[in-house]
Amino acid sequence: MIKRNLAMLAAVAALAIAPLLIHPPGTVEFAGADGEAEAMITEIHPDYQPWASPLWEPPSGEIESLLFALQAAIGAGLLGYYFGLRRGRRDAAEDGATGAATPAVDAPLRSGNARH
């Protein structure tokens, strides 16, 4: 189990470091997809006028980034909860199918202290 966790930790570290090695800091400007799309539309059709505008715009770029990060964190939390719940239900169903009981439930039966 420890080897597996260390391997996963190493993989996560490699995924975090690889983009910095592929594109060293200062060589590439990272921008959002909205800005890239706006630049492309302006390049293709310079006279384009947007037909809709946002209902609210964050007062600064930092707040916009904060809201984006918050949205990503909430989404990741919901996905983690969903997959954890599914795994827990699957494990419980497998334990029920094999007749295995959890140690806390099975302990009184093993020790002979079960009361009928």
PDB file of C-alpha atoms in Angstrom:
ATOM      1  CA  MET A   1       0.000   0.000   0.000  1.00  0.00           C
ATOM      2  CA  ILE A   2       2.833   2.387   0.813  1.00  0.00           C
ATOM      3  CA  LYS A   3       4.552   1.648  -2.516  1.00  0.00           C
ATOM      4  CA  ARG A   4       1.304   2.370  -4.332  1.00  0.00           C
ATOM      5  CA  ASN A   5       0.827   5.674  -2.512  1.00  0.00           C
ATOM      6  CA  LEU A   6       4.423   6.691  -3.160  1.00  0.00           C
ATOM      7  CA  ALA A   7       4.030   5.839  -6.848  1.00  0.00           C
ATOM      8  CA  MET A   8       0.865   7.958  -7.030  1.00  0.00           C
ATOM      9  CA  LEU A   9       2.596  10.821  -5.206  1.00  0.00           C
ATOM     10  CA  ALA A  10       5.516  10.631  -7.639  1.00  0.00           C
ATOM     11  CA  ALA A  11       3.096  10.653 -10.592  1.00  0.00           C
ATOM     12  CA  VAL A  12       1.323  13.733  -9.235  1.00  0.00           C
ATOM     13  CA  ALA A  13       4.645  15.508  -8.692  1.00  0.00           C
ATOM     14  CA  ALA A  14       5.712  14.614 -12.247  1.00  0.00           C
ATOM     15  CA  LEU A  15       2.433  15.988 -13.614  1.00  0.00           C
ATOM     16  CA  ALA A  16       2.956  19.220 -11.700  1.00  0.00           C
ATOM     17  CA  ILE A  17       6.574  19.661 -12.771  1.00  0.00           C
ATOM     18  CA  ALA A  18       6.330  18.510 -16.410  1.00  0.00           C
ATOM     19  CA  PRO A  19       4.550  21.650 -17.704  1.00  0.00           C
ATOM     20  CA  LEU A  20       7.242  23.822 -16.138  1.00  0.00           C
ATOM     21  CA  LEU A  21       9.943  21.820 -17.903  1.00  0.00           C
ATOM     22  CA  ILE A  22       8.134  21.776 -21.236  1.00  0.00           C
ATOM     23  CA  HIS A  23       7.410  25.522 -21.135  1.00  0.00           C
ATOM     24  CA  PRO A  24       9.904  27.237 -18.812  1.00  0.00           C
ATOM     25  CA  PRO A  25       8.541  30.253 -16.920  1.00  0.00           C
ATOM     26  CA  GLY A  26       8.774  33.469 -18.908  1.00  0.00           C
ATOM     27  CA  THR A  27       8.659  31.797 -22.326  1.00  0.00           C
ATOM     28  CA  VAL A  28       4.891  31.391 -22.543  1.00  0.00           C
ATOM     29  CA  GLU A  29       2.064  33.626 -21.436  1.00  0.00           C
ATOM     30  CA  PHE A  30      -0.792  31.675 -19.958  1.00  0.00           C
ATOM     31  CA  ALA A  31      -4.226  33.108 -20.630  1.00  0.00           C
ATOM     32  CA  GLY A  32      -7.777  31.972 -20.242  1.00  0.00           C
ATOM     33  CA  ALA A  33      -9.842  30.403 -22.976  1.00  0.00           C
ATOM     34  CA  ASP A  34     -12.183  33.410 -23.058  1.00  0.00           C
ATOM     35  CA  GLY A  35      -9.358  35.778 -23.957  1.00  0.00           C
ATOM     36  CA  GLU A  36      -8.010  33.395 -26.575  1.00  0.00           C
ATOM     37  CA  ALA A  37     -11.472  33.026 -28.130  1.00  0.00           C
ATOM     38  CA  GLU A  38     -12.005  36.792 -28.178  1.00  0.00           C
ATOM     39  CA  ALA A  39      -8.636  37.317 -29.897  1.00  0.00           C
ATOM     40  CA  MET A  40      -9.462  34.669 -32.496  1.00  0.00           C
ATOM     41  CA  ILE A  41     -12.907  36.122 -33.200  1.00  0.00           C
ATOM     42  CA  THR A  42     -11.456  39.599 -33.537  1.00  0.00           C
ATOM     43  CA  GLU A  43      -8.824  38.261 -35.933  1.00  0.00           C
ATOM     44  CA  ILE A  44     -11.402  36.454 -38.078  1.00  0.00           C
ATOM     45  CA  HIS A  45     -14.089  39.143 -37.991  1.00  0.00           C
ATOM     46  CA  PRO A  46     -12.748  42.556 -36.881  1.00  0.00           C
ATOM     47  CA  ASP A  47     -16.222  44.192 -37.017  1.00  0.00           C
ATOM     48  CA  TYR A  48     -17.856  41.589 -34.766  1.00  0.00           C
ATOM     49  CA  GLN A  49     -20.160  42.992 -32.115  1.00  0.00           C
ATOM     50  CA  PRO A  50     -21.081  40.700 -29.204  1.00  0.00           C
ATOM     51  CA  TRP A  51     -24.827  40.073 -29.057  1.00  0.00           C
ATOM     52  CA  ALA A  52     -24.827  39.469 -25.301  1.00  0.00           C
ATOM     53  CA  SER A  53     -22.983  40.828 -22.326  1.00  0.00           C
ATOM     54  CA  PRO A  54     -22.358  39.292 -18.912  1.00  0.00           C
ATOM     55  CA  LEU A  55     -24.850  40.125 -16.163  1.00  0.00           C
ATOM     56  CA  TRP A  56     -22.024  40.816 -13.707  1.00  0.00           C
ATOM     57  CA  GLU A  57     -18.305  41.207 -14.108  1.00  0.00           C
ATOM     58  CA  PRO A  58     -15.927  40.684 -11.193  1.00  0.00           C
ATOM     59  CA  PRO A  59     -14.306  43.933 -10.051  1.00  0.00           C
ATOM     60  CA  SER A  60     -10.780  42.631 -10.601  1.00  0.00           C
ATOM     61  CA  GLY A  61      -8.861  39.810 -12.208  1.00  0.00           C
ATOM     62  CA  GLU A  62      -7.892  38.419  -8.812  1.00  0.00           C
ATOM     63  CA  ILE A  63     -11.526  38.035  -7.791  1.00  0.00           C
ATOM     64  CA  GLU A  64     -12.287  36.443 -11.142  1.00  0.00           C
ATOM     65  CA  SER A  65      -9.451  33.961 -10.559  1.00  0.00           C
ATOM     66  CA  LEU A  66     -10.694  33.327  -7.028  1.00  0.00           C
ATOM     67  CA  LEU A  67     -14.191  32.557  -8.248  1.00  0.00           C
ATOM     68  CA  PHE A  68     -12.809  30.277 -10.948  1.00  0.00           C
ATOM     69  CA  ALA A  69     -10.672  28.400  -8.415  1.00  0.00           C
ATOM     70  CA  LEU A  70     -13.627  28.157  -6.029  1.00  0.00           C
ATOM     71  CA  GLN A  71     -15.772  26.738  -8.809  1.00  0.00           C
ATOM     72  CA  ALA A  72     -13.090  24.167  -9.630  1.00  0.00           C
ATOM     73  CA  ALA A  73     -12.692  23.206  -5.966  1.00  0.00           C
ATOM     74  CA  ILE A  74     -16.430  22.734  -5.474  1.00  0.00           C
ATOM     75  CA  GLY A  75     -16.626  20.654  -8.638  1.00  0.00           C
ATOM     76  CA  ALA A  76     -13.679  18.500  -7.562  1.00  0.00           C
ATOM     77  CA  GLY A  77     -15.248  18.028  -4.135  1.00  0.00           C
ATOM     78  CA  LEU A  78     -18.548  16.944  -5.610  1.00  0.00           C
ATOM     79  CA  LEU A  79     -16.842  14.499  -7.973  1.00  0.00           C
ATOM     80  CA  GLY A  80     -14.742  13.090  -5.141  1.00  0.00           C
ATOM     81  CA  TYR A  81     -17.803  12.685  -2.944  1.00  0.00           C
ATOM     82  CA  TYR A  82     -19.740  10.973  -5.743  1.00  0.00           C
ATOM     83  CA  PHE A  83     -16.994   8.501  -6.606  1.00  0.00           C
ATOM     84  CA  GLY A  84     -16.267   7.841  -2.914  1.00  0.00           C
ATOM     85  CA  LEU A  85     -19.934   7.158  -2.283  1.00  0.00           C
ATOM     86  CA  ARG A  86     -20.122   4.783  -5.253  1.00  0.00           C
ATOM     87  CA  ARG A  87     -17.004   2.937  -4.108  1.00  0.00           C
ATOM     88  CA  GLY A  88     -18.329   2.664  -0.560  1.00  0.00           C
ATOM     89  CA  ARG A  89     -21.612   1.249  -1.783  1.00  0.00           C
ATOM     90  CA  ARG A  90     -19.816  -1.193  -4.074  1.00  0.00           C
ATOM     91  CA  ASP A  91     -17.508  -2.346  -1.282  1.00  0.00           C
ATOM     92  CA  ALA A  92     -20.472  -2.750   1.077  1.00  0.00           C
ATOM     93  CA  ALA A  93     -22.343  -4.758  -1.554  1.00  0.00           C
ATOM     94  CA  GLU A  94     -19.303  -6.981  -2.131  1.00  0.00           C
ATOM     95  CA  ASP A  95     -18.900  -7.522   1.614  1.00  0.00           C
ATOM     96  CA  GLY A  96     -22.577  -8.412   1.853  1.00  0.00           C
ATOM     97  CA  ALA A  97     -22.331 -10.841  -1.053  1.00  0.00           C
ATOM     98  CA  THR A  98     -19.300 -12.647   0.383  1.00  0.00           C
ATOM     99  CA  GLY A  99     -20.665 -12.710   3.903  1.00  0.00           C
ATOM    100  CA  ALA A 100     -17.764 -10.715   5.282  1.00  0.00           C
ATOM    101  CA  ALA A 101     -18.696  -8.462   8.146  1.00  0.00           C
ATOM    102  CA  THR A 102     -16.946  -5.420   9.433  1.00  0.00           C
ATOM    103  CA  PRO A 103     -14.711  -6.073  12.481  1.00  0.00           C
ATOM    104  CA  ALA A 104     -16.854  -3.906  14.749  1.00  0.00           C
ATOM    105  CA  VAL A 105     -19.999  -5.883  13.938  1.00  0.00           C
ATOM    106  CA  ASP A 106     -18.304  -9.277  13.893  1.00  0.00           C
ATOM    107  CA  ALA A 107     -16.255  -8.847  17.097  1.00  0.00           C
ATOM    108  CA  PRO A 108     -19.006  -9.761  19.650  1.00  0.00           C
ATOM    109  CA  LEU A 109     -19.812 -12.940  17.719  1.00  0.00           C
ATOM    110  CA  ARG A 110     -16.189 -14.049  17.724  1.00  0.00           C
ATOM    111  CA  SER A 111     -15.688 -13.429  21.409  1.00  0.00           C
ATOM    112  CA  GLY A 112     -18.792 -15.317  22.400  1.00  0.00           C
ATOM    113  CA  ASN A 113     -20.438 -12.286  23.973  1.00  0.00           C
ATOM    114  CA  ALA A 114     -23.345 -12.185  21.565  1.00  0.00           C
ATOM    115  CA  ARG A 115     -26.719 -12.076  23.201  1.00  0.00           C
ATOM    116  CA  HIS A 116     -29.797 -13.496  21.619  1.00  0.00           C
TER     117      HIS A 116
END
